[in-house]
Tab-separated table of C-alpha atoms in Angstrom:
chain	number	residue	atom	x	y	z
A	1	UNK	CA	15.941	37.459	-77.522
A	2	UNK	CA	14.617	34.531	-75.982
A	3	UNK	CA	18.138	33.339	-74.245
A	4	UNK	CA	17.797	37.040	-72.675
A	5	UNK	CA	14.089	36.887	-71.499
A	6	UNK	CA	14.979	33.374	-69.965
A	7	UNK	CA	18.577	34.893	-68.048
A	8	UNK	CA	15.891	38.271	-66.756
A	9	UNK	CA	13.306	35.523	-65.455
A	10	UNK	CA	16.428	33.385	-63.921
A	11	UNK	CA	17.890	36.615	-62.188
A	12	UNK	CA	14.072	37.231	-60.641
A	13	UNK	CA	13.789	34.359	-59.307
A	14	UNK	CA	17.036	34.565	-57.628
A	15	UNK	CA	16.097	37.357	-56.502
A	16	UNK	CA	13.241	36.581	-54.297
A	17	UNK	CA	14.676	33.419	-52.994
A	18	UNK	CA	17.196	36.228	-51.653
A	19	UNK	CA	14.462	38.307	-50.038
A	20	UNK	CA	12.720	35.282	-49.260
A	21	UNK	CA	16.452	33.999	-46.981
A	22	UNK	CA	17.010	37.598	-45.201
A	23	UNK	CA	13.078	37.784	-44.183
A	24	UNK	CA	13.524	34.441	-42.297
A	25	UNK	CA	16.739	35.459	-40.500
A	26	UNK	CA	15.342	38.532	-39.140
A	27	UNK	CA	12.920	36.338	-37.697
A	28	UNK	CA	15.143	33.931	-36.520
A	29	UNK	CA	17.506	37.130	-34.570
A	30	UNK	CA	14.038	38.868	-33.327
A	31	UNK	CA	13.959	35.386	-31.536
A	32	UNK	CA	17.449	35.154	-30.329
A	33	UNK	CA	17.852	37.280	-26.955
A	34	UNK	CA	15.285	34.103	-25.471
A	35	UNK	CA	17.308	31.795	-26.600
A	36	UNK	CA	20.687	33.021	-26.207
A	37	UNK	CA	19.915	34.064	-22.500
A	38	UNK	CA	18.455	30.185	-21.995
A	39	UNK	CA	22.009	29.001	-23.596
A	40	UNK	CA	23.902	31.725	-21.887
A	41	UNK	CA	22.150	30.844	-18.146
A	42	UNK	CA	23.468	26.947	-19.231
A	43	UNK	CA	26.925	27.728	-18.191
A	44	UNK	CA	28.843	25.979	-15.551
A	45	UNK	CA	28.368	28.909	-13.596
A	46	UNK	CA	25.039	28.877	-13.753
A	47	UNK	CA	23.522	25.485	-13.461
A	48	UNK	CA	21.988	25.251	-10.595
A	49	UNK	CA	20.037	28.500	-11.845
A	50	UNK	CA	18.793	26.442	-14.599
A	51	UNK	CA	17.783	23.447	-12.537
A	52	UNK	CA	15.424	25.384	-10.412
A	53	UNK	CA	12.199	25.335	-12.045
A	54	UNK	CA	12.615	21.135	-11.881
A	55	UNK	CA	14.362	20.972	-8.182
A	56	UNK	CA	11.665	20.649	-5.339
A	57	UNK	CA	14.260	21.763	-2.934
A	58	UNK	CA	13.999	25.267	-4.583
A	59	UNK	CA	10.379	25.401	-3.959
A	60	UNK	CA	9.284	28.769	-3.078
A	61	UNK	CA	7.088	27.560	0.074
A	62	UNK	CA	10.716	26.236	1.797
A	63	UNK	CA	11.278	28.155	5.189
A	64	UNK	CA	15.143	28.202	5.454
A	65	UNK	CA	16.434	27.045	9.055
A	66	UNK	CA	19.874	26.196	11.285
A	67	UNK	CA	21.151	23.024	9.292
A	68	UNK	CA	20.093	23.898	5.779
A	69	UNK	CA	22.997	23.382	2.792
A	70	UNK	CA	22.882	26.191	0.630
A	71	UNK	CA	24.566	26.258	-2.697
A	72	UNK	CA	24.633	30.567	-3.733
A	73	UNK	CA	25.439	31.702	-6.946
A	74	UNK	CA	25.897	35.382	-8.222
A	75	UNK	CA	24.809	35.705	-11.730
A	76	UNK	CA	27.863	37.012	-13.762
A	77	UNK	CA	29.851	36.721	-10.820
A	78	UNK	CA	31.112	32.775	-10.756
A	79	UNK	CA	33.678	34.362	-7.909
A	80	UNK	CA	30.767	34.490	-5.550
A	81	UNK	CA	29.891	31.346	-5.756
A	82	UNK	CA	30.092	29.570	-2.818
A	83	UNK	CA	27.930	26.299	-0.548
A	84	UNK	CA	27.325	27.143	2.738
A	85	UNK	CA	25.439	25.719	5.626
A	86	UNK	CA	22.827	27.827	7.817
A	87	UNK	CA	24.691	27.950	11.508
A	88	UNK	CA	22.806	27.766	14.636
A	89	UNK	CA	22.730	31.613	14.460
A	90	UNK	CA	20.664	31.087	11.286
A	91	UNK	CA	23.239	32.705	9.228
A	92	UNK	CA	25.024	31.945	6.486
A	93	UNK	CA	28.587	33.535	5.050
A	94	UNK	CA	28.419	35.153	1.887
A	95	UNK	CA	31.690	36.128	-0.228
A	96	UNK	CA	31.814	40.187	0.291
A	97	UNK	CA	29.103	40.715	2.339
A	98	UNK	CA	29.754	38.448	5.506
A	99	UNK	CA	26.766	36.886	8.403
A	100	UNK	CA	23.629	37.114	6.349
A	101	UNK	CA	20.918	36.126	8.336
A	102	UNK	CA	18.410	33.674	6.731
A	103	UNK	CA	16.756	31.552	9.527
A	104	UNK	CA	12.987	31.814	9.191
A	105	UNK	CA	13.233	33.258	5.411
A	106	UNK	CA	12.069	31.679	2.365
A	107	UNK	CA	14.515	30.625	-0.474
A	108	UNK	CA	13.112	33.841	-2.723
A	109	UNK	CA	13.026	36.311	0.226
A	110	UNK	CA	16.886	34.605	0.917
A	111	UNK	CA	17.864	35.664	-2.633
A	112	UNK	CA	16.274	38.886	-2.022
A	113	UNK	CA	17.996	39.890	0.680
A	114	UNK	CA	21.717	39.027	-0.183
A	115	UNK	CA	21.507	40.930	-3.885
A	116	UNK	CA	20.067	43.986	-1.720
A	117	UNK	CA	23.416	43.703	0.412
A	118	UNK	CA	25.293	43.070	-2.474
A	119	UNK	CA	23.730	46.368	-4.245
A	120	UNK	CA	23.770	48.420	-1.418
A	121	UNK	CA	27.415	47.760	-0.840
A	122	UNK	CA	28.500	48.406	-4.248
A	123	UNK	CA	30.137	44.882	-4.943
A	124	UNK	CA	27.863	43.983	-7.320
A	125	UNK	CA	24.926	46.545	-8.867
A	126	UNK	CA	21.432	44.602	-9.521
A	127	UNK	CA	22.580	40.984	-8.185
A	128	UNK	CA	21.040	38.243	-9.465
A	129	UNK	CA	21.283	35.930	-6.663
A	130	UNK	CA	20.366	32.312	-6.707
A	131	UNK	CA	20.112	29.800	-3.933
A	132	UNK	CA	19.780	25.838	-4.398
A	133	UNK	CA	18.911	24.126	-1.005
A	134	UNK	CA	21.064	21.055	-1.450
A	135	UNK	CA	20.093	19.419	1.800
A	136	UNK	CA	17.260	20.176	4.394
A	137	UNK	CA	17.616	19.490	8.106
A	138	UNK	CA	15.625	21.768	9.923
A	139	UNK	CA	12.108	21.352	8.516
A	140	UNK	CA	12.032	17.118	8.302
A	141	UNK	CA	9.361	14.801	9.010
A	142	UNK	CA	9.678	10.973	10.953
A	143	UNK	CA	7.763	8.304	8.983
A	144	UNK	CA	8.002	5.122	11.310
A	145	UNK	CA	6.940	2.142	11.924
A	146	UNK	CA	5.475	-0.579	9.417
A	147	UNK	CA	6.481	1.099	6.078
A	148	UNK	CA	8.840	0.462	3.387
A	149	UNK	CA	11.483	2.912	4.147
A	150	UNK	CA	11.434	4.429	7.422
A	151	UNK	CA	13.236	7.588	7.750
A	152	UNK	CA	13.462	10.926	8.919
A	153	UNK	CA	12.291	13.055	5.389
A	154	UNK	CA	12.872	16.496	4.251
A	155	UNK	CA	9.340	18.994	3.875
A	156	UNK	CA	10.197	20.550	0.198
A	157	UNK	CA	7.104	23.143	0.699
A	158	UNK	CA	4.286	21.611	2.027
A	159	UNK	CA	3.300	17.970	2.746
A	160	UNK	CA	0.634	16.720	3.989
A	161	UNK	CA	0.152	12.849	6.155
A	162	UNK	CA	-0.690	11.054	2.621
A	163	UNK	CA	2.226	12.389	0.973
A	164	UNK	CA	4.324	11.255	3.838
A	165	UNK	CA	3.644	7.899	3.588
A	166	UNK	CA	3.924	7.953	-0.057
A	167	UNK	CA	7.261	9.545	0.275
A	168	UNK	CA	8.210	6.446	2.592
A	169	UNK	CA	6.778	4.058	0.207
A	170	UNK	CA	3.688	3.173	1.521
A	171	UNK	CA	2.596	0.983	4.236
A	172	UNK	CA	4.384	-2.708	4.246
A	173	UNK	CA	2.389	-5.749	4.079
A	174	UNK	CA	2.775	-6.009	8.241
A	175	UNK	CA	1.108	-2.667	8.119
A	176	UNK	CA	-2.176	-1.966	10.176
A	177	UNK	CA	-4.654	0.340	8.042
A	178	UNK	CA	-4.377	3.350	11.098
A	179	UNK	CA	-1.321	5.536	11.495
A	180	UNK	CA	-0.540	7.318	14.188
A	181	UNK	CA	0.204	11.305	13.972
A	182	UNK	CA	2.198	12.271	16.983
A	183	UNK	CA	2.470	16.491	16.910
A	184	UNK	CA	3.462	19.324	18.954
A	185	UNK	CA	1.529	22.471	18.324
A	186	UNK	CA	1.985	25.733	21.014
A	187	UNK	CA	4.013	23.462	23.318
A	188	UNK	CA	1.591	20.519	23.792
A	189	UNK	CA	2.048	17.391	22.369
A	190	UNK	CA	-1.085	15.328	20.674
A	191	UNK	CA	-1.519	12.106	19.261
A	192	UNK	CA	-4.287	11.424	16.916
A	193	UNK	CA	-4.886	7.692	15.560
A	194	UNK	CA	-6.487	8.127	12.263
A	195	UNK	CA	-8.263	5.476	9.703
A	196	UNK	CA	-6.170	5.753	6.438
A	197	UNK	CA	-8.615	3.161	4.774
A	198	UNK	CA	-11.377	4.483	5.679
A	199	UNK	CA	-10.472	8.235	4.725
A	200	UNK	CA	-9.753	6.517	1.486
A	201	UNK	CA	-12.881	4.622	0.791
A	202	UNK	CA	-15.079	8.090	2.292
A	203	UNK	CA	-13.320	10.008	0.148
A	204	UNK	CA	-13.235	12.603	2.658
A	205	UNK	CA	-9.361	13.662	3.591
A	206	UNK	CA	-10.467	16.274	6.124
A	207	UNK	CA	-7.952	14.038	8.678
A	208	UNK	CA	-5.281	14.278	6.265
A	209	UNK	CA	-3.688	16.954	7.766
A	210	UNK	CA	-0.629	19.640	6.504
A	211	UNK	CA	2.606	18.497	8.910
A	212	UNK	CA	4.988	20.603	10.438
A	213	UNK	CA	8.790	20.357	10.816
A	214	UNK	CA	9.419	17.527	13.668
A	215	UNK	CA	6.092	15.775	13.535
A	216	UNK	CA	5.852	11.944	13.487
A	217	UNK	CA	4.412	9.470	11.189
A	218	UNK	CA	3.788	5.777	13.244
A	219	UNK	CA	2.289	2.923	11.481
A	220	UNK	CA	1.221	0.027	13.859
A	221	UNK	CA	1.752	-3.425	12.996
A	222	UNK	CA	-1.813	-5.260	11.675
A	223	UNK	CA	-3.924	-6.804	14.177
A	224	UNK	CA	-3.600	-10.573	14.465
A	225	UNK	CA	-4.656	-13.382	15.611
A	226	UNK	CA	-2.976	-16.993	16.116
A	227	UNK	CA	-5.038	-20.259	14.862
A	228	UNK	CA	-3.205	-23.647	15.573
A	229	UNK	CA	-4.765	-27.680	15.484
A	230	UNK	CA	-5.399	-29.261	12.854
A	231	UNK	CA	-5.145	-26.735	10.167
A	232	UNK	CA	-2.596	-26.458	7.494
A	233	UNK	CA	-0.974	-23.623	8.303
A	234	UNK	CA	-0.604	-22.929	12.072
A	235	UNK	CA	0.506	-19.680	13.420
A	236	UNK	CA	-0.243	-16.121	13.531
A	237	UNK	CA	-2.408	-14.277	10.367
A	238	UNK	CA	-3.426	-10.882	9.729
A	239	UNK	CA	-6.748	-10.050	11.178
A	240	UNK	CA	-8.794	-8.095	8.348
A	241	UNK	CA	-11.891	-6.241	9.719
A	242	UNK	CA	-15.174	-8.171	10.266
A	243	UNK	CA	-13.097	-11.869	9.863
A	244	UNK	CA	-15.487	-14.022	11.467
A	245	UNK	CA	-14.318	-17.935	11.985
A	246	UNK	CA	-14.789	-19.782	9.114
A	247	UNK	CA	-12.480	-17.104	7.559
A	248	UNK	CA	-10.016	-17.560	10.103
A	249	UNK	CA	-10.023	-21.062	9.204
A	250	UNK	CA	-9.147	-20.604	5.255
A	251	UNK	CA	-6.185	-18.161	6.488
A	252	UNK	CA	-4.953	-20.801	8.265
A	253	UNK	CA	-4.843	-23.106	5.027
A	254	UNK	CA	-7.981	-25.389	5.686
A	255	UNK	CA	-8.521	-28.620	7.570
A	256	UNK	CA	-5.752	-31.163	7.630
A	257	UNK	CA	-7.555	-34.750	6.521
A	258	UNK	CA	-7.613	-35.155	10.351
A	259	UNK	CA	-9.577	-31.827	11.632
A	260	UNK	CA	-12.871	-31.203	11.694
A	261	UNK	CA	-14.844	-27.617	12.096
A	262	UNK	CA	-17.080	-28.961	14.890
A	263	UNK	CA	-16.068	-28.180	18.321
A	264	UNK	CA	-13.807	-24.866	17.710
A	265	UNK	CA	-12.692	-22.834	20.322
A	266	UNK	CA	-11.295	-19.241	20.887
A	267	UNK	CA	-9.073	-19.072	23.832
A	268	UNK	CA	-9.619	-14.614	24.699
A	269	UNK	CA	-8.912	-12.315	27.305
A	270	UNK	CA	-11.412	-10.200	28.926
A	271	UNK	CA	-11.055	-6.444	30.136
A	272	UNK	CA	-9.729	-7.359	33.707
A	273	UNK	CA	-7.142	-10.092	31.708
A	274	UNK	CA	-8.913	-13.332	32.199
A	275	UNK	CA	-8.518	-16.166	29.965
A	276	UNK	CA	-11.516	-17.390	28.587
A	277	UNK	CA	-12.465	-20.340	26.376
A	278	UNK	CA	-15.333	-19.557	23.701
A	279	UNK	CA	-17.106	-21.919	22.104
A	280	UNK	CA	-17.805	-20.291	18.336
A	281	UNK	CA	-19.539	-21.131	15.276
A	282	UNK	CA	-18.377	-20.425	11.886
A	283	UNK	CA	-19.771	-16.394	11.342
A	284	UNK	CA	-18.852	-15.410	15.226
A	285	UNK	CA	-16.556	-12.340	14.776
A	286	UNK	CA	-12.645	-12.775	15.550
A	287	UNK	CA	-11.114	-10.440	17.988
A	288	UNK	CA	-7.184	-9.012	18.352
A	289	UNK	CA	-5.061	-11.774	19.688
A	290	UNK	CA	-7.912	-14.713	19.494
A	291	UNK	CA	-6.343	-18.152	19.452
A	292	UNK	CA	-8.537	-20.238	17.165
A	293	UNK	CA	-8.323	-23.899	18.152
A	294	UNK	CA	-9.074	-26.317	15.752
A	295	UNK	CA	-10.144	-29.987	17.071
A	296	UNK	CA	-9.044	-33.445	15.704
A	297	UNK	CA	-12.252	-35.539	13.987
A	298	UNK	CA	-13.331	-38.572	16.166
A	299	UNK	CA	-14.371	-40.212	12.599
């Protein structure tokens, strides 16, 4: 009697470990159609659908112009697949359908418009159309000048002047703290010179602006001035704002055993171009393009 109680207790228990299995896969398959579509939209086919969400260049905000790359995929259909350029037209050839024109569209309204065409045609009913810009060309941005990598970059969506230079890793060490924006807005032309460091240190970025396709980014060269004598280190030095002469001096390395700080000059040039020889003292301000002369000691 026992043995039998014991083999009815075994069998329950089985039992409900049973129930306990088919409950948790009918979970797991009310969960599946997410994850089998995410698996399913991993194909070859369909990879550059699944590297949207990560891939700036598929930002909504893109305008699509003449010189865009565009890699077009069909969803189902790997026969449509093709990588096209945007002509001067501002169309593009699609498989089926033919001159789609895209020039002025965004990438979503893009994708819009060829699954309508393939609908309405009857090549393909609800397309699923997805375009990856590879490359942008019409909507690019010059960043010039003193900067780390100078180059003519790509706006994925918007970008504003900070994110420019960023993007062109930042001004060099021979880089002034102004930039110059050069744009053309309703024909005209402007040029604006605006204080990076001292947008940064306001904290107010009302100057830096949104660009625009073809605008230009030009950071000057830092002022400088030359200091030569006896000093350690003759030659030209950065000029930082409110460097008065003393400072000058320890940019230039210091005294040799030989100079002395008495008796410096500043050879300058006036507003009509006149060379003119200043007698300083040690907190005058320094000017662009001072020469700081540094006399030998008598003693």
């Amino acid at each position: 009697m026992q043995k039998f109680t014991l083999w009815l207790a075994m069998l329950a228990m089985a039992l409900l470990a049973a129930t306990a299995m088919r409950a948790a896969s009918a979970a797991d398959t009310a969960k599946t159609p997410a994850s089998a579509n995410a698996v399913h939209l991993a194909g070859a086919d369909n990879a550059a659908y699944v590297a949207n969400p990560a891939n700036p260049a598929t930002a909504s905000g893109i305008v699509l112009g003449a010189g865009d790359i565009l890699r077009i995929t069909v969803y189902g259909s790997p026969d449509l697949a093709t990588e096209t350029r945007v002509a001067e037209t501002g169309t593009v050839t699609v498989p089926l359908v033919g001159q789609v024109p895209v020039a002025g569209l965004t990438v979503p309204a893009a994708e819009k418009k060829i699954a309508g065409l393939l609908d309405s045609g009857g090549y393909v009913k609800q397309a699923q159309v997805n375009i990856l810009v590879t490359s942008i060309q019409s909507a690019q941005v010059s960043v010039l000048g003193q900067v780390n990598r100078p180059g003519r970059y790509p706006m994925e969506g918007k970008r504003s002047l900070m994110e420019a230079l960023a993007q062109a890793g930042g001004i060099g060490p021979d880089g002034g703290d102004s930039v110059t924006l050069i744009r053309t807005r309703d024909g005209k032309t402007r040029s604006e010179t605006i204080d990076i460091i001292k947008m940064v240190q306001s904290g107010d970025f009302g100057h830096d602006y949104a660009l625009a396709p073809n605008d230009v980014v030009y950071v000057e060269r830092a002022p400088r001035f030359y200091i030569y004598g006896e000093v350690q280190r003759p030659g030209p030095a950065r000029l930082e704002r409110g460097m008065t002469v003393v400072q000058a001096l320890a940019a230039g390395g210091g005294l040799t055993p030989r100079g002395t700080e008495r008796g410096m000059r500043i050879k300058r040039r006036d507003a009509s171009g006149q060379l003119q020889v200043i007698s300083v003292k040690q907190e005058d301000l320094l000017q662009v393009d001072d020469v700081v002369y540094v006399k030998e000691s008598l003693f």
